[in-house]
Coordinates of C-alpha atoms in Angstrom, one line a residue:
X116 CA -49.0 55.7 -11.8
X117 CA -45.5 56.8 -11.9
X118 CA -42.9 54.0 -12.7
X119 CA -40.6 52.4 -9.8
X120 CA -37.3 52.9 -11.6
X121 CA -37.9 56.8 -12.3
X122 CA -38.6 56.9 -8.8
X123 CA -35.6 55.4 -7.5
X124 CA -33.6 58.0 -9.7
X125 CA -35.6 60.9 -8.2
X126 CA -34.7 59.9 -4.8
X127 CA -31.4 59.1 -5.1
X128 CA -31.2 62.4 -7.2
X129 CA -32.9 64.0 -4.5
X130 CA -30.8 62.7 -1.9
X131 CA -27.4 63.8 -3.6
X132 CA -28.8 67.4 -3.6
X133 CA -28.8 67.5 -0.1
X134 CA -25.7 66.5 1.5
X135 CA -27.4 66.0 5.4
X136 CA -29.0 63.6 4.1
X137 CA -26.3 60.7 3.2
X138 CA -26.7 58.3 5.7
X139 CA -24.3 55.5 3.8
X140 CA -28.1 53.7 2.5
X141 CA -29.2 54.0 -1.2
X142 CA -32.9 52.8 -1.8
X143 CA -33.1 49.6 -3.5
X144 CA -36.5 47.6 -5.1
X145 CA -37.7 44.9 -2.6
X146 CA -38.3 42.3 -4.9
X147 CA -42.0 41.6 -6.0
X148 CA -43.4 44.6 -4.0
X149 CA -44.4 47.8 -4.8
X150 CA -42.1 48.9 -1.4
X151 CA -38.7 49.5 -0.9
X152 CA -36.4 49.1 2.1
X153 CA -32.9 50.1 3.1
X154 CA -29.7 47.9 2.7
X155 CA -26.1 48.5 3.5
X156 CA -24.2 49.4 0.1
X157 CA -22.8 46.2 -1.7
X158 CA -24.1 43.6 1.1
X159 CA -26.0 41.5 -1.4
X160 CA -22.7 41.5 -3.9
X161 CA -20.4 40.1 -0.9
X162 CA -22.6 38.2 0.4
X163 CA -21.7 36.2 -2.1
X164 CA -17.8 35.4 -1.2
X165 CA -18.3 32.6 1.1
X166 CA -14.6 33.5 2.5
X167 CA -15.4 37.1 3.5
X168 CA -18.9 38.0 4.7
X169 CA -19.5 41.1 5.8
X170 CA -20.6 42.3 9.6
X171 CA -23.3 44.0 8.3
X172 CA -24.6 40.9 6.9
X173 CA -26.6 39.3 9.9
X174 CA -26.4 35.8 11.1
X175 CA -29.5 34.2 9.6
X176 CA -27.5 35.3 6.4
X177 CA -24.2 33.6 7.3
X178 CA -26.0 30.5 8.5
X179 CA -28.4 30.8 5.1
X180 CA -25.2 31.0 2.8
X181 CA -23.1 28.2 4.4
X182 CA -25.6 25.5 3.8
X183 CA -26.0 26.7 0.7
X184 CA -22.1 25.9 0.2
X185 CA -22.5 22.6 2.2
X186 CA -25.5 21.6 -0.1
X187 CA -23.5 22.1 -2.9
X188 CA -20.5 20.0 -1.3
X189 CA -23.2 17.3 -0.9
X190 CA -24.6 17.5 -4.4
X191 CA -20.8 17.2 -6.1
X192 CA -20.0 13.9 -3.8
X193 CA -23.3 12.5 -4.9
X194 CA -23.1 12.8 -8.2
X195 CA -19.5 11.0 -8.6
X196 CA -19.2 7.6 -9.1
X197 CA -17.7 5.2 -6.1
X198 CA -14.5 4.6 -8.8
X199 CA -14.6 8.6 -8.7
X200 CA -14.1 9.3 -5.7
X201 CA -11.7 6.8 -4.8
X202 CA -9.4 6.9 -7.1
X203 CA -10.1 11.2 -6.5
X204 CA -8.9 10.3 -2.4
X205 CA -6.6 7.7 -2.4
X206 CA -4.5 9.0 -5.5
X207 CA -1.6 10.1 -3.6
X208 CA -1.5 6.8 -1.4
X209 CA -1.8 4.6 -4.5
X210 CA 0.8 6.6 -6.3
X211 CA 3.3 6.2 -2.9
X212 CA 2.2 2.4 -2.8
X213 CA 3.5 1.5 -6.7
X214 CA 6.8 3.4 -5.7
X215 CA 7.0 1.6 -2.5
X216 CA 7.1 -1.6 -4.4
X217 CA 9.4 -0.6 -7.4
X218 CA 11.6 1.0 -5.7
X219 CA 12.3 -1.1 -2.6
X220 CA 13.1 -4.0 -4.7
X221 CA 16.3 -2.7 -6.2
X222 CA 19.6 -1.3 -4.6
X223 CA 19.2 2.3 -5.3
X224 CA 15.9 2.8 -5.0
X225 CA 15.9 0.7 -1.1
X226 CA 18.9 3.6 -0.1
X227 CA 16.2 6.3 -1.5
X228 CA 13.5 4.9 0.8
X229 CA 16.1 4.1 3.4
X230 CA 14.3 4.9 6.7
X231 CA 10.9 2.9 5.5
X232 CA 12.8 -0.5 4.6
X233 CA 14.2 -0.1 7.7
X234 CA 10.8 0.4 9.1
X235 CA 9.7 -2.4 7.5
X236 CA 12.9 -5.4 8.0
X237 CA 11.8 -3.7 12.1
X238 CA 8.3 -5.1 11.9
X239 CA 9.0 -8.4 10.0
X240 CA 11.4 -9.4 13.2
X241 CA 8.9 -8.3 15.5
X242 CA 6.6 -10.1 14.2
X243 CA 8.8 -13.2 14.2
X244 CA 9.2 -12.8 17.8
X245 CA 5.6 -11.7 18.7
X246 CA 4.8 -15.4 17.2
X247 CA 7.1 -17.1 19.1
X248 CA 6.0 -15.4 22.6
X249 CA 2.2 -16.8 21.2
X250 CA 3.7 -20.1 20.8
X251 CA 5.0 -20.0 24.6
X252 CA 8.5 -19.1 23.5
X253 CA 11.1 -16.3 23.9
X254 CA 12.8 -14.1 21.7
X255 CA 16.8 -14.1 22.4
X256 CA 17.6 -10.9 20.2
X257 CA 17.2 -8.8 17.2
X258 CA 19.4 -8.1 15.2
X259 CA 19.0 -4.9 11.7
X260 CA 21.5 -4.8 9.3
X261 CA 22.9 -1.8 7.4
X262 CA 21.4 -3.7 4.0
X263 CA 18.1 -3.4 5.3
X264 CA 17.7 -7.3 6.5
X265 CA 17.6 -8.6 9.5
X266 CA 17.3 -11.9 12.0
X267 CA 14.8 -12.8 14.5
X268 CA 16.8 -15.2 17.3
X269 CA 13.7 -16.9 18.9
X270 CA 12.9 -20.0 20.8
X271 CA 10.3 -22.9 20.6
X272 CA 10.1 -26.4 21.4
X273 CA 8.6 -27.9 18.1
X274 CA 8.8 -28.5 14.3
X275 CA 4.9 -27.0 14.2
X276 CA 5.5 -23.7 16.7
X277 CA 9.0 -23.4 14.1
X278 CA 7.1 -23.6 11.5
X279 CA 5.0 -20.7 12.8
X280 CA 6.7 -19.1 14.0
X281 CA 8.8 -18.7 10.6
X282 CA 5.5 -17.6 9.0
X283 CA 5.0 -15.0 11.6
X284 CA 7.5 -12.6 9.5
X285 CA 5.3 -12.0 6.0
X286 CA 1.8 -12.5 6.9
X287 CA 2.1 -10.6 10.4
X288 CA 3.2 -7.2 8.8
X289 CA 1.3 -7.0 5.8
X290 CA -1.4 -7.4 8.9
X291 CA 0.1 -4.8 11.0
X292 CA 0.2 -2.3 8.0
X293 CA -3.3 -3.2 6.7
X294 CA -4.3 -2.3 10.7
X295 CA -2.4 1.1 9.9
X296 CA -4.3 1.8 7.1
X297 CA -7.8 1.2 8.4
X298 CA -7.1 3.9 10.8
X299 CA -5.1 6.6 8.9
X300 CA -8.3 8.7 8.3
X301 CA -9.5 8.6 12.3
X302 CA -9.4 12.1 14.0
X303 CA -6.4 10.7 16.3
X304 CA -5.1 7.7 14.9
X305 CA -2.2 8.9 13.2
X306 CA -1.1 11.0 15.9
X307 CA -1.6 7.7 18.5
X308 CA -0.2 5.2 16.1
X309 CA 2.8 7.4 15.1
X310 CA 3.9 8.0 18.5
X311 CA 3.1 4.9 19.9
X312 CA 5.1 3.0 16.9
X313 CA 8.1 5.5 18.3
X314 CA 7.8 4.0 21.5
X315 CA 7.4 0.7 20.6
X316 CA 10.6 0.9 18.6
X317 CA 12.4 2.2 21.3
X318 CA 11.4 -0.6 23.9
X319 CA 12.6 -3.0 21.2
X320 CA 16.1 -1.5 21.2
X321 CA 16.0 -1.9 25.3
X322 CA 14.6 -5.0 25.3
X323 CA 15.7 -7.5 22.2
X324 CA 18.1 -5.5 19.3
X325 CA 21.8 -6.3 20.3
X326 CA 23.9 -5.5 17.2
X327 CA 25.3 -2.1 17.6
X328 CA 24.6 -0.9 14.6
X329 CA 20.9 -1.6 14.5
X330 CA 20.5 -0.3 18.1
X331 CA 21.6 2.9 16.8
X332 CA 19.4 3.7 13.8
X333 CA 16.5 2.1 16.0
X334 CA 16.7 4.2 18.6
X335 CA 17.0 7.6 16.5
X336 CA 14.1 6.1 14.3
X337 CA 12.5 5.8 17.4
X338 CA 12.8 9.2 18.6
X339 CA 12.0 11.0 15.2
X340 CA 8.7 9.0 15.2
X341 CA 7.6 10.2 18.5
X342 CA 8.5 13.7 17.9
X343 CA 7.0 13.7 14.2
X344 CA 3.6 12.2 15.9
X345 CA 3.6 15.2 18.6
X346 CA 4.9 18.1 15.9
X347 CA 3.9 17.4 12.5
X348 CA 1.3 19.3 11.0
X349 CA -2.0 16.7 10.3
X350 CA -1.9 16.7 7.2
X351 CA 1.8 15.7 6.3
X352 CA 1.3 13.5 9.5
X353 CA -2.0 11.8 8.0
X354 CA 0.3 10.9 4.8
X355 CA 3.5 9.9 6.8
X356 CA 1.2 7.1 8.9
X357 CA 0.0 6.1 5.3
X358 CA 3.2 5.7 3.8
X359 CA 4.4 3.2 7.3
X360 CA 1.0 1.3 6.8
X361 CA 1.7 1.1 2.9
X362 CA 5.4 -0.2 3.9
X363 CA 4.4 -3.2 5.8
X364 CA 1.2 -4.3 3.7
X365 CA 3.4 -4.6 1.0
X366 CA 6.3 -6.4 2.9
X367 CA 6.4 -9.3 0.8
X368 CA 5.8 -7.4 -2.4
X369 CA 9.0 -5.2 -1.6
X370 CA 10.5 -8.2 -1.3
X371 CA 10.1 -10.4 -4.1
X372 CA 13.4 -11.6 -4.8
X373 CA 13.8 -12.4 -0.9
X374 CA 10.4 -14.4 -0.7
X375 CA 11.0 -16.6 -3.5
X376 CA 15.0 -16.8 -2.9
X377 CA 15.7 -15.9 -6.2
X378 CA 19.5 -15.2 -7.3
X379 CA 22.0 -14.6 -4.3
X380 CA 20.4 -13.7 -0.7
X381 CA 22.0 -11.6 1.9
X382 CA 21.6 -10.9 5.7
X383 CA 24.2 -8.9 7.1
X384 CA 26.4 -9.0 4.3
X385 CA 26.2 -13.2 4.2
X386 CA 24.9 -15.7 1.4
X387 CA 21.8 -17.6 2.8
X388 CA 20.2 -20.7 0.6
X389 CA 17.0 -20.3 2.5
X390 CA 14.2 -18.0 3.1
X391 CA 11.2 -18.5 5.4
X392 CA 9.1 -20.1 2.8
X393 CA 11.8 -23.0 2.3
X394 CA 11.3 -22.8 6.5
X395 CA 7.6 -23.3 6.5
X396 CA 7.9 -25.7 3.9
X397 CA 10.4 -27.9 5.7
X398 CA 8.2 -28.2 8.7
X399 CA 4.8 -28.0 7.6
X400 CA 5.1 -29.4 4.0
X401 CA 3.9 -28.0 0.3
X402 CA 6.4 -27.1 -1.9
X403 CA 8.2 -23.4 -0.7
X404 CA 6.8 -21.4 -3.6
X405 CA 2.9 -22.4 -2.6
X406 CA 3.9 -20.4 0.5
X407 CA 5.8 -17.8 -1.1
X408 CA 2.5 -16.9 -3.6
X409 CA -0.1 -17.2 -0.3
X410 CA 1.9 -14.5 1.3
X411 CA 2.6 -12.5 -1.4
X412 CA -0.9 -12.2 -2.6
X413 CA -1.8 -11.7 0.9
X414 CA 0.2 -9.1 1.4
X415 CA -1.9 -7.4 -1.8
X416 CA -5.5 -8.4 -0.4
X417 CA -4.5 -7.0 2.8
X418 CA -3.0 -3.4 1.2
X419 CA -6.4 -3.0 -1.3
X420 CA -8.5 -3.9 2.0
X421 CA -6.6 -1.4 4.2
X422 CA -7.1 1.2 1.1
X423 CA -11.4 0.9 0.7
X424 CA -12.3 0.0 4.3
X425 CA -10.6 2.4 6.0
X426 CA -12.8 4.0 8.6
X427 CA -12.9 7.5 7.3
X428 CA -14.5 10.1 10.3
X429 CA -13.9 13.1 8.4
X430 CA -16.2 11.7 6.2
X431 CA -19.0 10.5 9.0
X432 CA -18.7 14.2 10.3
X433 CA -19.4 15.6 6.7
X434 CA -22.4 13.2 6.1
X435 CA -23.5 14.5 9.1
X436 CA -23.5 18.1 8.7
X437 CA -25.2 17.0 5.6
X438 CA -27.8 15.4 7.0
X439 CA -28.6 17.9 9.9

């Protein structure tokens, strides 16, 4: 019996002898047979680039080598730890978070991250005013400051509803940007929440800011949030609706010196004595700094919640393809 290899060279010699014979196939060994069957030239070696199959490949092929690809996707998130991953996803977030907090509580470093402590003094008024609507009161005006702090003029016809609505400020955006967070990884929610911050931002300036000055970098605020939501490519929009959420989580941790009224306090340019603890405190008792620490570690529960819980679809739809 002659051997298979000699014969491949004796047809392929054969074949280069007689020119009307190249019809663009070369006889390869079918693999465990004793036949042999035609194959376009250097199919099997492309195959193998996931990014560029060839046409002549057929679509069994291109389905065959995708799971392949998606199998091995599977196998590398499975064998990682939970830490692992995490740490692997959230790494950028966590990085922003720790600058969020240094930097917003000195001078310079609030004037580098201008536009997110403005952001942030926003949603600590509104807050103050969305509690005292809840406690069947009325907001009178807003007012943002070019220092980044700002005063909530509100309304309510008790010590209790004062007292909380004074609370309103901390607690409610370290809520709001822990409800960010949960969402950042949806399909649409950062496209949704980005615009419809935007707009809520803008309804505020109609509605309750009065100082000029605040009205102003509002409104453009505003507008730039709305058209960043409709514009901006996912993933820088994805990381600009982390960074808000991150902002108002850590409200009270950006503010450390403010919560616990520590050296001189400003708003608008003014020395105040007081700070919303020493508020609570005067109305519904314990010693300010019992409220100052409740908010403040808070305000880190609710960040390392919105971080790990948050509903992740890109995920769900991975798991899925997975599991199909």
């Amino acid at each position: 019996m002659s051997n298979p290899v000699q014969t491949i060279d004796t047809i392929t010699a054969t074949n280069n002898n007689n020119p009307s014979h190249d019809d663009g196939f070369h006889m390869v060994e079918a693999p465990n047979e004793d036949t042999f069957v035609d194959e376009p030239p250097g199919c099997c070696e492309q195959a193998l680039d996931y990014n560029r199959l060839p046409d002549a490949c057929t679509n069994d092929t291109r389905e065959e080598l995708l799971i392949q690809r998606q199998q091995r996707k599977k196998d590398e998130f499975d064998n990682r730890n939970w830490l692992q991953r995490f740490l692997e996803r959230e790494r950028n977030l966590i990085i922003a978070c720790i600058v969020l907090a240094v930097c917003l509580n000195f001078t310079e470093g609030r004037y580098i991250l201008y536009p997110f402590m403005i952001f942030s003094t926003w949603i600590h008024e509104m807050c103050h005013g969305i509690a005292a609507i809840m406690m069947g009161g009325f907001v009178s005006k807003l007012q943002i400051f070019k220092d980044g702090s700002g005063l909530a003029y509100t309304s309510v016809n008790s010590d209790w509803k004062r007292g909380f609505v004074a609370s309103g400020g901390y607690p409610g955006t370290s809520f709001t940007g822990c409800f960010l967070l949960l969402f950042r990884r949806t399909t649409l929610g950062p496209t949704i929440g980005t615009i419809g911050i935007g707009i809520l931002v803008l309804l505020s300036c109609i509605l309750w800011v009065r100082n000029v000055w605040g009205f102003c970098v509002l409104f453009l605020e505003g507008l730039a949030l709305v058209l960043l939501g409709w514009k901006l490519p996912a993933h820088f929009l994805d990381f600009l609706f982390s960074l808000l959420g991150a902002t108002c989580c850590m409200n009270a941790v950006e503010s450390i010196h403010d919560l616990f009224a520590v050296g001189d306090y400003y708003v608008g340019g003014e020395v105040v004595t007081t700070s919303d603890a020493h508020t609570v405190s005067d109305k519904w008792g314990l010693d300010y700094r019992f409220w100052a620490h409740l908010w403040l570690w808070t305000s880190l529960a609710l960040t390392v919640a919105g971080i790990i819980f948050a509903f992740d679809a890109r995920r769900n739809r991975l798991l899925r393809g997975f599991k199909a």
